[in-house]
Tab-separated table of C-alpha atoms and ligand atoms in Angstrom:
chain	number	residue	atom	x	y	z
A	12	MET	CA	-2.969	15.069	-4.685
A	13	SER	CA	-4.878	12.945	-6.517
A	14	LEU	CA	-8.560	11.632	-7.637
A	15	ILE	CA	-8.976	10.012	-3.875
A	16	SER	CA	-8.835	12.226	-1.271
A	17	ARG	CA	-6.231	12.163	1.188
A	18	ARG	CA	-8.806	10.368	3.666
A	19	THR	CA	-10.677	7.958	2.032
A	20	PHE	CA	-13.346	7.006	4.491
A	21	GLY	CA	-14.696	3.665	4.503
A	22	LYS	CA	-17.762	3.902	1.863
A	23	SER	CA	-15.374	5.898	-0.369
A	24	LEU	CA	-13.022	2.932	-0.509
A	25	LEU	CA	-15.444	1.287	-2.733
A	26	ALA	CA	-16.394	4.518	-4.365
A	27	SER	CA	-12.567	5.157	-5.248
A	28	LEU	CA	-12.582	2.140	-7.274
A	29	GLY	CA	-15.715	3.143	-9.248
A	30	LEU	CA	-13.988	6.820	-9.577
A	31	ALA	CA	-11.075	4.973	-11.646
A	32	VAL	CA	-13.650	3.436	-13.971
A	33	PHE	CA	-16.387	6.007	-14.059
A	34	HIS	CA	-14.908	9.425	-13.270
A	35	PRO	CA	-11.460	9.852	-14.247
A	36	SER	CA	-12.303	13.800	-13.984
A	37	SER	CA	-9.072	15.544	-14.623
A	38	LEU	CA	-7.898	13.253	-17.413
A	39	VAL	CA	-11.512	13.564	-19.216
A	40	HIS	CA	-11.076	17.284	-18.939
A	41	ALA	CA	-7.652	17.373	-20.261
A	42	GLN	CA	-8.557	15.013	-23.565
A	43	LEU	CA	-11.659	17.319	-24.200
A	44	PHE	CA	-9.445	20.618	-24.258
A	45	GLY	CA	-6.205	19.112	-25.544
A	46	LEU	CA	-4.052	20.196	-22.866
A	47	PHE	CA	-0.949	19.004	-22.203
A	48	ARG	CA	-0.070	20.312	-18.634
A	49	GLY	CA	0.313	17.270	-16.771
A	50	LYS	CA	3.353	17.015	-14.354
A	51	GLY	CA	5.328	13.948	-12.908
A	52	ARG	CA	5.351	12.928	-9.203
A	53	GLU	CA	8.361	12.449	-7.370
A	54	THR	CA	8.558	9.285	-5.430
A	55	PRO	CA	11.104	9.392	-2.639
A	56	ALA	CA	12.411	6.131	-1.165
A	57	ILE	CA	10.625	6.756	1.850
A	58	THR	CA	7.055	8.464	1.945
A	59	SER	CA	7.236	11.652	4.589
A	60	ASN	CA	4.432	10.975	7.124
A	61	GLU	CA	2.549	14.281	6.042
A	62	ASP	CA	2.661	12.939	2.483
A	63	PHE	CA	1.567	9.362	3.408
A	64	TYR	CA	-1.794	8.228	2.559
A	65	VAL	CA	-4.498	8.082	5.003
A	66	THR	CA	-7.493	5.414	4.648
A	67	SER	CA	-9.747	5.026	7.920
A	68	TYR	CA	-13.600	3.811	7.800
A	69	ASP	CA	-14.205	6.598	10.389
A	70	LEU	CA	-12.632	9.074	12.187
A	71	THR	CA	-9.419	8.929	14.087
A	72	PRO	CA	-9.934	8.483	17.739
A	73	GLU	CA	-8.574	10.285	20.351
A	74	ILE	CA	-6.400	8.086	22.515
A	75	ASP	CA	-5.165	8.859	25.980
A	76	LEU	CA	-1.722	7.219	26.342
A	77	GLU	CA	-2.740	6.796	30.420
A	78	GLN	CA	-5.769	4.971	29.537
A	79	TRP	CA	-4.798	2.876	26.986
A	80	SER	CA	-3.731	-0.836	27.186
A	81	LEU	CA	-3.460	-3.717	24.696
A	82	GLN	CA	-5.477	-6.908	25.657
A	83	VAL	CA	-4.184	-10.105	24.897
A	84	GLY	CA	-6.829	-12.908	24.916
A	85	GLY	CA	-8.542	-16.071	23.331
A	86	MET	CA	-6.146	-19.332	23.183
A	87	VAL	CA	-3.225	-17.794	25.144
A	88	LYS	CA	-1.871	-19.530	28.536
A	89	GLN	CA	-2.891	-16.321	30.061
A	90	PRO	CA	-4.841	-13.358	29.162
A	91	ALA	CA	-2.465	-10.382	29.329
A	92	SER	CA	-2.440	-6.773	29.525
A	93	TRP	CA	0.127	-4.352	28.327
A	94	SER	CA	0.517	-0.643	28.664
A	95	PHE	CA	2.408	1.510	26.330
A	96	ALA	CA	5.562	1.734	28.639
A	97	ASP	CA	5.687	-2.045	28.922
A	98	LEU	CA	5.713	-2.413	25.017
A	99	LEU	CA	8.662	0.237	25.061
A	100	LYS	CA	10.327	-2.168	27.543
A	101	ARG	CA	10.605	-4.763	24.927
A	102	PRO	CA	13.403	-5.024	22.341
A	103	GLN	CA	12.526	-2.543	19.580
A	104	THR	CA	13.218	-3.315	15.820
A	105	THR	CA	13.006	-1.086	12.723
A	106	MET	CA	11.821	-2.278	9.560
A	107	ILE	CA	11.078	-0.286	6.168
A	108	ALA	CA	8.011	-1.372	4.355
A	109	THR	CA	5.592	-0.365	1.747
A	110	LEU	CA	1.814	-0.020	2.664
A	111	GLU	CA	-0.855	-0.228	0.026
A	112	CYS	CA	-4.466	0.066	0.442
A	113	ILE	CA	-6.529	-2.597	-1.407
A	114	GLY	CA	-8.617	-0.002	-2.926
A	115	ASN	CA	-5.733	1.369	-4.481
A	116	THR	CA	-6.511	2.531	-8.226
A	117	VAL	CA	-3.891	1.630	-10.791
A	118	GLY	CA	-1.212	4.304	-10.972
A	119	GLY	CA	-3.255	5.778	-7.517
A	120	TYR	CA	-1.493	7.433	-4.502
A	121	SER	CA	-2.837	4.871	-1.919
A	122	ILE	CA	0.496	3.514	-1.385
A	123	GLY	CA	3.438	4.613	0.476
A	124	THR	CA	6.809	3.256	2.303
A	125	ALA	CA	7.821	4.261	5.889
A	126	GLU	CA	10.380	3.099	8.488
A	127	TRP	CA	8.538	1.241	11.068
A	128	GLU	CA	9.554	0.642	14.621
A	129	GLY	CA	8.093	-1.412	17.375
A	130	VAL	CA	7.996	-4.777	19.055
A	131	LYS	CA	8.150	-7.833	16.953
A	132	LEU	CA	4.211	-9.350	17.298
A	133	ASN	CA	5.685	-13.149	17.800
A	134	HIS	CA	7.698	-11.834	20.657
A	135	LEU	CA	4.428	-10.455	22.360
A	136	LEU	CA	2.642	-14.145	21.422
A	137	ASP	CA	5.561	-16.028	22.966
A	138	GLU	CA	5.108	-14.068	26.132
A	139	ALA	CA	1.250	-14.739	26.513
A	140	GLY	CA	1.916	-18.413	25.282
A	141	PHE	CA	0.123	-18.873	22.694
A	142	ASP	CA	-1.739	-22.399	21.704
A	143	PRO	CA	-0.309	-23.092	18.258
A	144	THR	CA	-3.544	-24.623	17.101
A	145	ALA	CA	-5.071	-21.401	16.907
A	146	PHE	CA	-5.951	-20.305	13.170
A	147	ASP	CA	-6.308	-16.681	13.196
A	148	LEU	CA	-5.147	-13.683	15.094
A	149	VAL	CA	-7.912	-10.993	15.560
A	150	LEU	CA	-6.820	-7.550	15.875
A	151	ARG	CA	-9.268	-4.942	17.157
A	152	GLY	CA	-8.947	-1.143	16.861
A	153	ALA	CA	-10.222	1.582	19.102
A	154	ASP	CA	-12.403	2.961	16.534
A	155	ASP	CA	-14.396	-0.594	16.763
A	156	TYR	CA	-12.579	-1.747	13.478
A	157	SER	CA	-11.161	-5.247	13.328
A	158	ASP	CA	-9.354	-7.822	11.056
A	159	SER	CA	-7.123	-10.791	11.191
A	160	PHE	CA	-4.756	-12.649	9.614
A	161	PRO	CA	-3.713	-16.422	10.184
A	162	LEU	CA	-1.547	-17.368	13.683
A	163	SER	CA	1.025	-18.571	11.159
A	164	ARG	CA	1.675	-15.355	9.630
A	165	ALA	CA	1.779	-13.618	12.715
A	166	LEU	CA	4.517	-15.723	13.906
A	167	GLU	CA	7.065	-14.728	11.267
A	168	GLU	CA	9.933	-12.256	11.730
A	169	ASP	CA	8.703	-9.423	9.973
A	170	VAL	CA	5.278	-8.714	11.705
A	171	LEU	CA	5.867	-5.496	13.785
A	172	LEU	CA	3.485	-4.084	16.666
A	173	ALA	CA	4.805	-0.418	15.532
A	174	VAL	CA	4.800	2.502	17.773
A	175	LYS	CA	6.977	4.959	15.236
A	176	MET	CA	6.801	5.899	11.792
A	177	ASN	CA	9.763	7.430	10.060
A	178	GLY	CA	11.581	8.161	13.387
A	179	VAL	CA	8.546	9.589	15.387
A	180	PRO	CA	5.785	8.347	17.442
A	181	LEU	CA	2.756	7.363	14.882
A	182	PRO	CA	1.042	10.208	14.138
A	183	PRO	CA	-2.841	10.209	15.000
A	184	ASP	CA	-4.287	9.325	11.651
A	185	HIS	CA	-1.705	6.518	11.254
A	186	GLY	CA	-2.597	4.852	14.185
A	187	TYR	CA	-1.281	6.172	17.595
A	188	PRO	CA	-0.195	4.682	19.893
A	189	ALA	CA	0.445	1.319	18.310
A	190	ARG	CA	-0.679	-0.449	14.991
A	191	VAL	CA	0.315	-3.840	13.055
A	192	ILE	CA	2.474	-3.702	10.499
A	193	VAL	CA	2.496	-7.273	8.336
A	194	PRO	CA	4.662	-6.626	4.873
A	195	GLY	CA	2.806	-8.069	1.785
A	196	ILE	CA	-0.641	-7.988	3.241
A	197	TYR	CA	-2.879	-4.962	1.982
A	198	GLY	CA	-3.373	-2.207	4.255
A	199	MET	CA	-6.662	-3.129	5.748
A	200	LYS	CA	-4.977	-5.830	7.782
A	201	ASN	CA	-2.367	-3.576	9.278
A	202	VAL	CA	-4.779	-2.455	12.033
A	203	LYS	CA	-4.409	0.989	13.455
A	204	TRP	CA	-5.177	2.322	17.257
A	205	LEU	CA	-4.552	-1.165	18.302
A	206	THR	CA	-6.437	-2.335	21.497
A	207	GLY	CA	-6.884	-6.010	21.449
A	208	LEU	CA	-5.385	-8.943	20.001
A	209	GLU	CA	-7.162	-12.612	20.042
A	210	LEU	CA	-6.525	-15.767	18.827
A	211	VAL	CA	-9.263	-17.936	17.609
A	212	PRO	CA	-9.768	-21.336	16.149
A	213	HIS	CA	-11.368	-20.499	12.870
A	214	ASP	CA	-11.364	-17.906	10.146
A	215	TYR	CA	-12.397	-14.780	11.338
A	216	LYS	CA	-13.918	-12.312	8.725
A	217	GLY	CA	-12.794	-8.510	9.278
A	218	TYR	CA	-14.394	-5.360	8.456
A	219	TRP	CA	-13.567	-5.549	4.851
A	220	GLN	CA	-14.220	-9.229	4.198
A	221	GLN	CA	-17.857	-8.782	5.517
A	222	GLN	CA	-17.833	-6.430	2.253
A	223	SER	CA	-16.841	-9.112	-0.100
A	224	TRP	CA	-13.125	-7.847	0.022
A	225	SER	CA	-10.109	-10.281	-0.488
A	226	ASP	CA	-9.553	-12.638	3.034
A	227	THR	CA	-6.250	-13.272	2.443
A	228	ALA	CA	-5.344	-9.886	1.059
A	229	LEU	CA	-1.883	-10.458	-0.201
A	230	VAL	CA	-0.691	-7.631	-2.326
A	231	LYS	CA	-0.921	-8.297	-6.250
A	232	LEU	CA	1.679	-7.392	-8.632
A	233	SER	CA	1.636	-3.551	-9.996
A	234	SER	CA	3.427	-1.225	-11.313
A	235	ARG	CA	3.356	2.553	-12.223
A	236	ILE	CA	4.668	5.072	-13.889
A	237	ASP	CA	5.623	8.496	-12.054
A	238	VAL	CA	7.406	10.449	-14.388
A	239	PRO	CA	6.408	11.846	-16.638
A	240	GLY	CA	2.850	12.932	-15.670
A	241	ASP	CA	-0.236	11.957	-17.521
A	242	ARG	CA	-0.772	14.632	-20.348
A	243	GLU	CA	2.631	16.028	-19.961
A	244	LEU	CA	4.395	18.071	-22.695
A	245	ILE	CA	8.171	16.555	-23.637
A	246	THR	CA	10.377	18.459	-25.520
A	247	THR	CA	13.729	16.845	-25.691
A	248	PRO	CA	14.843	13.712	-27.601
A	249	ARG	CA	16.013	11.931	-24.764
A	250	TYR	CA	13.995	11.395	-21.607
A	251	THR	CA	14.045	9.330	-18.581
A	252	ILE	CA	10.814	7.648	-17.604
A	253	ASN	CA	10.535	6.382	-14.021
A	254	GLY	CA	8.108	4.768	-11.474
A	255	ILE	CA	7.929	1.976	-8.935
A	256	ALA	CA	6.697	-1.455	-9.040
A	257	PHE	CA	5.297	-3.702	-5.949
A	258	ASN	CA	4.086	-7.168	-5.192
A	259	GLY	CA	4.292	-7.224	-1.460
A	260	ARG	CA	7.110	-9.685	-0.150
A	261	THR	CA	7.345	-11.331	-3.804
A	262	ALA	CA	10.344	-9.616	-5.643
A	263	ILE	CA	10.135	-7.790	-8.850
A	264	GLN	CA	12.371	-9.790	-11.533
A	265	ARG	CA	11.714	-7.276	-14.733
A	266	ILE	CA	10.048	-4.275	-15.862
A	267	GLU	CA	9.248	-3.389	-19.316
A	268	VAL	CA	7.912	-0.460	-20.894
A	269	SER	CA	5.874	0.323	-23.936
A	270	THR	CA	5.596	3.425	-25.694
A	271	ASP	CA	3.471	2.462	-28.566
A	272	ALA	CA	0.567	1.715	-26.342
A	273	GLY	CA	1.464	-1.901	-25.676
A	274	LYS	CA	2.238	-3.196	-29.104
A	275	THR	CA	5.928	-3.585	-28.460
A	276	TRP	CA	7.666	-3.683	-24.743
A	277	LYS	CA	11.609	-2.941	-23.844
A	278	PRO	CA	13.151	-3.984	-20.690
A	279	GLY	CA	13.626	-1.139	-18.202
A	280	THR	CA	16.289	-0.987	-15.453
A	281	LEU	CA	15.284	-1.955	-11.827
A	282	LEU	CA	16.852	0.192	-8.998
A	283	PRO	CA	18.114	-0.770	-5.685
A	284	LYS	CA	15.358	-0.804	-2.962
A	285	LEU	CA	15.580	-0.235	0.396
A	286	SER	CA	14.382	-3.684	2.192
A	287	PRO	CA	12.613	-6.848	0.892
A	288	TYR	CA	9.364	-5.369	1.918
A	289	THR	CA	9.502	-2.154	-0.089
A	290	TRP	CA	8.403	-1.079	-3.760
A	291	THR	CA	11.214	-1.304	-6.434
A	292	PRO	CA	11.920	1.856	-8.492
A	293	TRP	CA	12.812	1.430	-12.084
A	294	LYS	CA	13.762	3.896	-14.824
A	295	TYR	CA	13.718	3.534	-18.784
A	296	GLU	CA	15.772	5.466	-20.863
A	297	TRP	CA	13.610	6.573	-23.931
A	298	SER	CA	15.333	7.788	-27.097
A	299	ILE	CA	12.198	9.654	-28.805
A	300	PRO	CA	12.131	9.132	-32.481
A	301	LYS	CA	9.809	12.131	-33.509
A	302	SER	CA	7.238	14.601	-32.035
A	303	GLY	CA	3.688	13.421	-31.612
A	304	GLU	CA	1.302	11.911	-29.024
A	305	TYR	CA	2.403	8.584	-27.243
A	306	THR	CA	0.807	6.456	-24.897
A	307	LEU	CA	3.238	4.864	-22.302
A	308	MET	CA	2.529	1.800	-20.324
A	309	VAL	CA	4.795	-0.166	-18.100
A	310	ARG	CA	4.297	-3.778	-16.699
A	311	ALA	CA	6.213	-5.819	-13.948
A	312	THR	CA	7.054	-9.695	-13.817
A	313	ASN	CA	7.624	-10.833	-10.225
A	314	ALA	CA	10.122	-13.421	-8.973
A	315	HIS	CA	7.351	-16.430	-10.113
A	316	ASN	CA	7.503	-14.980	-13.602
A	317	ALA	CA	3.747	-13.792	-13.417
A	318	VAL	CA	3.428	-10.832	-15.724
A	319	GLN	CA	1.016	-7.989	-15.461
A	320	THR	CA	-1.898	-8.065	-17.801
A	321	LEU	CA	-5.199	-6.814	-18.687
A	322	THR	CA	-7.740	-8.637	-16.258
A	323	THR	CA	-11.138	-8.093	-14.420
A	324	ARG	CA	-11.381	-6.221	-11.398
A	325	PRO	CA	-13.612	-7.440	-8.453
A	326	SER	CA	-16.249	-4.627	-9.914
A	327	SER	CA	-18.016	-5.468	-12.819
A	328	THR	CA	-16.346	-3.395	-15.095
A	329	GLU	CA	-13.455	-4.539	-17.060
A	330	VAL	CA	-10.393	-1.931	-16.605
A	331	MET	CA	-6.831	-2.098	-17.124
A	332	GLU	CA	-4.470	-3.465	-14.510
A	333	ILE	CA	-1.792	-1.630	-16.415
A	334	HIS	CA	-0.794	1.975	-16.040
A	335	ALA	CA	-0.850	3.718	-18.888
A	336	ILE	CA	-0.583	7.474	-19.706
A	337	THR	CA	-0.666	9.903	-22.652
A	338	VAL	CA	1.914	12.284	-23.430
A	339	LYS	CA	2.852	14.823	-26.302
A	340	VAL	CA	6.261	15.395	-27.725
A	341	ASP	CA	7.038	18.488	-29.362
A	342	MET	CA	10.794	18.946	-30.198
A	343	SER	CA	10.249	21.733	-32.762
B	4	MTE	N1	-8.486	0.405	13.360
B	4	MTE	C1	-8.443	0.839	11.842
B	4	MTE	N2	-7.257	0.320	11.414
B	4	MTE	C2	-7.311	0.465	9.819
B	4	MTE	C3	-8.089	1.210	9.271
B	4	MTE	C4	-9.147	1.562	10.068
B	4	MTE	O1	-10.324	2.188	9.464
B	4	MTE	N3	-9.277	1.270	11.318
B	4	MTE	N4	-7.919	1.042	8.018
B	4	MTE	C5	-7.080	0.258	7.178
B	4	MTE	C6	-7.177	0.428	5.770
B	4	MTE	S1	-8.195	0.197	4.729
B	4	MTE	C7	-5.532	0.965	5.430
B	4	MTE	S2	-5.314	0.904	3.783
B	4	MTE	C8	-4.586	1.363	6.398
B	4	MTE	C9	-4.007	2.471	5.955
B	4	MTE	O2	-3.212	2.772	6.915
B	4	MTE	P1	-2.498	4.431	6.922
B	4	MTE	O3	-3.772	5.399	6.901
B	4	MTE	O4	-1.623	4.698	7.824
B	4	MTE	O5	-2.074	4.729	5.591
B	4	MTE	O6	-5.159	1.262	7.822
B	4	MTE	C10	-5.832	0.049	7.937
B	4	MTE	N5	-6.110	-0.063	9.413
B	5	MO	MO1	-7.252	0.230	2.821
């Protein structure tokens, strides 16, 4: 897979950020030895459950469906408890949405898109009779993990209590039997193995906020190059570069590609996306003038005209928010 192992445990969420800054091991290796053996990655519109990244702070809990229930409490008229069968009796909705970990590195693999199916969270809150003056909805998982987002967000039509992923019951690693999917908010608030919902009057600080990660956790503007791969050898004068761009529920308006390490930028083409909640695929037809080494970059512009740029991450080190790769062109 990538620098980040498929299962990124809690502590290594932070480490994975550091990894990008201090140990781009395969990259350093390739540069030292001058190898150009990189391969691009295929990014299908929907990620298979097998290829979908997993980020859990601890082990996947074993859940017995017979024992499982979802408790709803706090600022509701009547505390309630739903069995899995109760959930399945409610109308089921499907939604295609991209999920990204807040610890995903630039060009990283901790992002995927799936078709989620389940009950709209606002239906459940309606049934429980929520107090509209509540501020946060706290979500608790069977692994003692918790997080929250504002009630106002939970009441929107696109928040799901998902029981299926790509047409099958949620795989254990992805939150069986039920998890929340809240588009546009980083993975950490999409709580897996859900066992409890609680409405509270204040801002609730979840597991990662207590470790100084963002509270609102809105997905930032990002883009990456999938083809070619870093350190790939290209032998043809015409080459189609492609990748994805994502900014949560905010649309991508434009992507631009640089083939000269950011000196000049040319517009690429946005390709159709499957829903307002998914990444946007893009491509760029590159006419290569001559053989040599090239640094390729991509930058996206969102619907509010914000453009990706070089910035400082919450970690102390300045790193590129723009995905850059090096390729060698040999047309001889
Ligand atoms: N209960 C619980 N929910 C959780 C987590 C967790 O450790 N426990 N990890 C969160 C994080 S950090 C992310 S990025 C997403 C990842 O979802 P996935 O493993 O299905 O890709 O789940 C979130 N939900
Ligand atoms: Mo995450």
